[in-house]
Amino acid sequence: MIQELKQNYGHLFEDDLINEIAQVGTYKEVPAGFKLMEIGSYIKGMPLLISGAIKILRDDKEGDELLLYYLEKGDTCSMTMSCCLGQTKSEIRAIAETDTKLIMVPVQKMELWTSKYKSWRNFVFESYHTRLNEMLHTIDTIAFNNMDQRLLDYLREKSRVNKDNSIRNTHQEIAGELHSSRVVISRLLKKLEKLGKIELHRNYIEIIDLD
C-alpha cells in the first residue's frame, strides 16, 4: 500500500502522513458497477483513489438520478468529507465506473489530519474547490445547454474516463444519468449516427468522431 500511496499521492503528502494513511487505511479493489455509497447511509470512511474511476450521482424528489461528476486517480470526494465531519447521512450515491482500487480513510482521522498536516488541509480545500467547479459546470450544462450538447459532452467524458471508444451503457441508463427520457436519448443517438459521429450496436455505442 505504501508504494501505491507514494506513487499517487507522494507529490501531495509528506512521508509521515503517507505512513499514517497506510497504517489506518483499508485497501479495496472493487469491480465496475459496485456501489460504494448509497444515499441516506452514514459514511464511515473517505476514499482515496489509486486507480479507476467512480461516478457520483444524486437523486431528485422523483427518485431519478443525475450524474454530478467523476472521481479519478488521485481524487477524493469533498461531499464525502462534509458528511463525515458533520456526521450526517450521505446525499450522494457512489458507483465504480470502472474496476477501481482505493484506500478508505477512517472518519476519526480526517479532522485530526486537517490540523496536524498542512498538506492534508490543502488537499481537502483543493478537493472542495475542484468538486464545486464540477458541480457548477453540471448546473450550467443543465441550465444553458440543450440535450444534444449535453449528450455529446456525456459521451466524450464517458469515453475519456473509461479510456474506451465503446460506451457499454443502455439508452435507458444514459437517459437516467442525463435526467432525460429513453425516447429522447434514442432519438438523439440516431441523429448522431446519421451525422457519422457514432455507430449504434446492439450492446454498445462506438464513438467515431465527436470533435
Coordinates of C-alpha atoms in Angstrom, one line a residue:
M1 CA 0.0 0.0 0.0
I2 CA 2.9 2.4 0.8
Q3 CA 4.2 2.2 -2.7
E4 CA 0.9 2.9 -4.3
L5 CA 0.3 5.8 -1.9
K6 CA 3.7 7.3 -2.7
Q7 CA 3.1 6.9 -6.4
N8 CA -0.3 8.6 -6.5
Y9 CA -0.1 11.0 -3.5
G10 CA 3.6 11.4 -2.8
H11 CA 3.6 14.8 -4.6
L12 CA 0.9 15.9 -2.3
F13 CA 1.6 14.4 1.1
E14 CA 4.7 14.2 3.3
D15 CA 6.1 10.8 4.3
D16 CA 4.7 10.9 7.8
L17 CA 1.1 11.4 6.5
I18 CA 1.5 8.6 3.9
N19 CA 2.8 6.3 6.7
E20 CA -0.3 7.1 8.8
I21 CA -2.7 6.5 5.9
A22 CA -1.0 3.2 5.3
Q23 CA -1.4 2.2 9.0
V24 CA -5.1 3.1 9.3
G25 CA -6.4 2.9 5.8
T26 CA -8.3 0.0 4.3
Y27 CA -7.2 -1.1 0.8
K28 CA -10.1 -2.2 -1.5
E29 CA -10.4 -3.4 -5.1
V30 CA -14.0 -3.2 -6.4
P31 CA -15.4 -4.1 -9.9
A32 CA -17.2 -1.8 -12.3
G33 CA -20.8 -1.3 -11.1
F34 CA -20.0 -1.9 -7.4
K35 CA -22.0 0.5 -5.2
L36 CA -19.6 2.1 -2.7
M37 CA -22.0 4.6 -1.1
E38 CA -25.8 5.0 -1.0
I39 CA -28.0 8.0 -0.4
G40 CA -29.2 8.1 3.2
S41 CA -26.4 5.9 4.6
Y42 CA -23.9 7.0 7.2
I43 CA -20.3 7.4 5.9
K44 CA -17.5 5.7 7.9
G45 CA -14.6 6.5 5.6
M46 CA -13.4 8.7 2.8
P47 CA -12.0 7.2 -0.4
L48 CA -8.5 8.0 -1.9
L49 CA -8.5 6.6 -5.4
I50 CA -5.4 4.7 -6.5
S51 CA -6.8 3.7 -10.0
G52 CA -10.0 3.5 -11.9
A53 CA -13.0 5.9 -11.7
I54 CA -16.1 6.4 -9.6
K55 CA -19.2 8.2 -10.7
I56 CA -21.1 10.4 -8.2
L57 CA -24.8 10.7 -8.6
R58 CA -27.7 12.4 -6.8
D59 CA -31.5 11.7 -6.8
D60 CA -34.3 14.2 -7.3
K61 CA -37.6 14.1 -5.5
E62 CA -39.0 11.6 -8.0
G63 CA -36.0 9.3 -7.5
D64 CA -34.4 10.0 -10.9
E65 CA -30.6 10.1 -11.0
L66 CA -28.4 12.9 -12.1
L67 CA -24.7 12.4 -12.8
L68 CA -22.7 15.1 -10.9
Y69 CA -19.1 14.2 -11.7
Y70 CA -16.4 11.5 -11.8
L71 CA -13.6 10.8 -9.3
E72 CA -10.4 9.5 -10.8
K73 CA -6.9 8.5 -9.7
G74 CA -5.5 10.9 -7.1
D75 CA -9.0 12.3 -6.3
T76 CA -11.3 12.2 -3.3
C77 CA -14.9 13.3 -2.8
S78 CA -15.5 16.5 -0.9
M79 CA -19.2 15.7 -0.3
T80 CA -18.0 12.6 1.5
M81 CA -15.8 14.7 3.7
S82 CA -18.6 17.0 4.6
C83 CA -20.8 14.1 5.6
C84 CA -18.0 12.5 7.6
L85 CA -17.1 15.7 9.5
G86 CA -20.7 16.6 10.1
Q87 CA -21.7 13.0 10.9
T88 CA -24.7 13.4 8.6
K89 CA -26.2 10.9 6.1
S90 CA -24.9 10.7 2.6
E91 CA -26.6 12.9 0.0
I92 CA -24.9 11.1 -2.9
R93 CA -24.6 7.7 -4.5
A94 CA -21.1 6.5 -5.5
I95 CA -20.7 3.7 -8.0
A96 CA -17.5 2.3 -9.6
E97 CA -17.5 3.3 -13.2
T98 CA -14.5 1.0 -13.9
D99 CA -12.6 -1.6 -11.9
T100 CA -11.2 0.5 -9.1
K101 CA -8.5 0.4 -6.4
L102 CA -8.9 2.7 -3.5
I103 CA -8.0 3.3 0.2
M104 CA -10.7 4.1 2.7
V105 CA -9.6 6.5 5.4
P106 CA -11.5 6.3 8.7
V107 CA -13.6 9.3 9.7
Q108 CA -11.8 9.7 13.0
K109 CA -8.5 10.6 11.3
M110 CA -9.8 13.3 8.9
E111 CA -10.3 16.1 11.4
L112 CA -7.1 15.3 13.2
W113 CA -5.0 15.3 10.0
T114 CA -6.6 18.7 9.0
S115 CA -5.0 20.3 12.0
K116 CA -1.8 18.2 12.0
Y117 CA -0.8 18.2 8.3
K118 CA -0.8 21.3 6.1
S119 CA -0.6 19.0 3.0
W120 CA -3.8 17.2 4.1
R121 CA -5.6 20.5 4.7
N122 CA -4.5 21.9 1.3
F123 CA -5.7 18.6 -0.3
V124 CA -9.1 18.9 1.4
F125 CA -9.6 22.5 0.3
E126 CA -8.4 21.9 -3.2
S127 CA -10.9 19.0 -3.4
Y128 CA -13.7 21.2 -2.3
H129 CA -12.8 23.7 -5.0
T130 CA -12.5 21.2 -7.8
R131 CA -15.7 19.4 -7.0
L132 CA -17.6 22.7 -6.6
N133 CA -16.4 23.8 -10.0
E134 CA -17.5 20.4 -11.5
M135 CA -21.0 20.7 -9.9
L136 CA -21.3 24.3 -11.2
H137 CA -20.4 23.0 -14.6
T138 CA -23.1 20.4 -14.3
I139 CA -25.6 23.1 -13.3
D140 CA -24.6 25.3 -16.2
T141 CA -24.9 22.4 -18.6
I142 CA -28.4 21.7 -17.5
A143 CA -29.5 25.3 -17.4
F144 CA -27.9 26.6 -20.6
N145 CA -27.1 23.6 -22.9
N146 CA -29.7 21.7 -25.0
M147 CA -29.9 18.0 -24.7
D148 CA -27.9 17.5 -28.0
Q149 CA -24.9 19.2 -26.5
R150 CA -25.3 17.5 -23.1
L151 CA -25.3 14.1 -24.7
L152 CA -22.2 14.9 -26.7
D153 CA -20.4 16.1 -23.6
Y154 CA -21.6 13.0 -21.7
L155 CA -20.2 10.6 -24.4
R156 CA -16.9 12.4 -24.6
E157 CA -16.4 12.3 -20.8
K158 CA -17.6 8.7 -20.6
S159 CA -15.1 7.7 -23.3
R160 CA -12.3 9.7 -21.6
V161 CA -12.9 8.3 -18.1
N162 CA -13.1 4.7 -19.4
K163 CA -10.3 5.1 -21.9
D164 CA -12.5 3.3 -24.4
N165 CA -14.3 4.4 -27.6
S166 CA -17.1 1.8 -26.9
I167 CA -19.8 3.0 -24.5
R168 CA -21.4 0.0 -22.9
N169 CA -24.5 1.6 -21.4
T170 CA -28.1 1.1 -22.4
H171 CA -30.1 4.1 -23.7
Q172 CA -32.1 3.9 -20.5
E173 CA -29.0 4.2 -18.4
I174 CA -27.7 7.2 -20.3
A175 CA -31.1 8.8 -20.1
G176 CA -31.1 8.3 -16.3
E177 CA -27.7 9.9 -15.8
L178 CA -28.7 12.8 -18.0
H179 CA -32.0 13.2 -16.3
S180 CA -33.9 12.7 -19.6
S181 CA -36.1 10.0 -21.2
R182 CA -35.0 6.9 -23.1
V183 CA -37.1 8.1 -26.1
V184 CA -35.3 11.4 -26.3
I185 CA -31.8 9.8 -25.9
S186 CA -32.5 7.1 -28.5
R187 CA -33.7 9.8 -31.0
L188 CA -30.6 11.9 -30.4
L189 CA -28.2 8.9 -30.7
K190 CA -29.8 8.0 -34.0
K191 CA -29.2 11.6 -35.1
L192 CA -25.6 11.4 -34.1
E193 CA -25.2 8.2 -36.0
K194 CA -26.6 9.8 -39.2
L195 CA -24.1 12.6 -38.8
G196 CA -21.3 9.9 -38.7
K197 CA -20.2 10.7 -35.1
I198 CA -21.1 7.4 -33.6
E199 CA -22.2 3.8 -34.6
L200 CA -25.0 2.1 -32.7
H201 CA -24.7 -1.6 -32.0
R202 CA -26.9 -3.9 -30.1
N203 CA -24.9 -3.8 -26.8
Y204 CA -22.7 -0.8 -27.1
I205 CA -22.2 2.6 -28.8
E206 CA -19.0 3.1 -30.8
I207 CA -17.6 6.6 -30.9
I208 CA -16.3 7.6 -34.3
D209 CA -15.7 11.4 -34.1
L210 CA -17.2 13.7 -31.5
D211 CA -14.9 16.7 -32.3

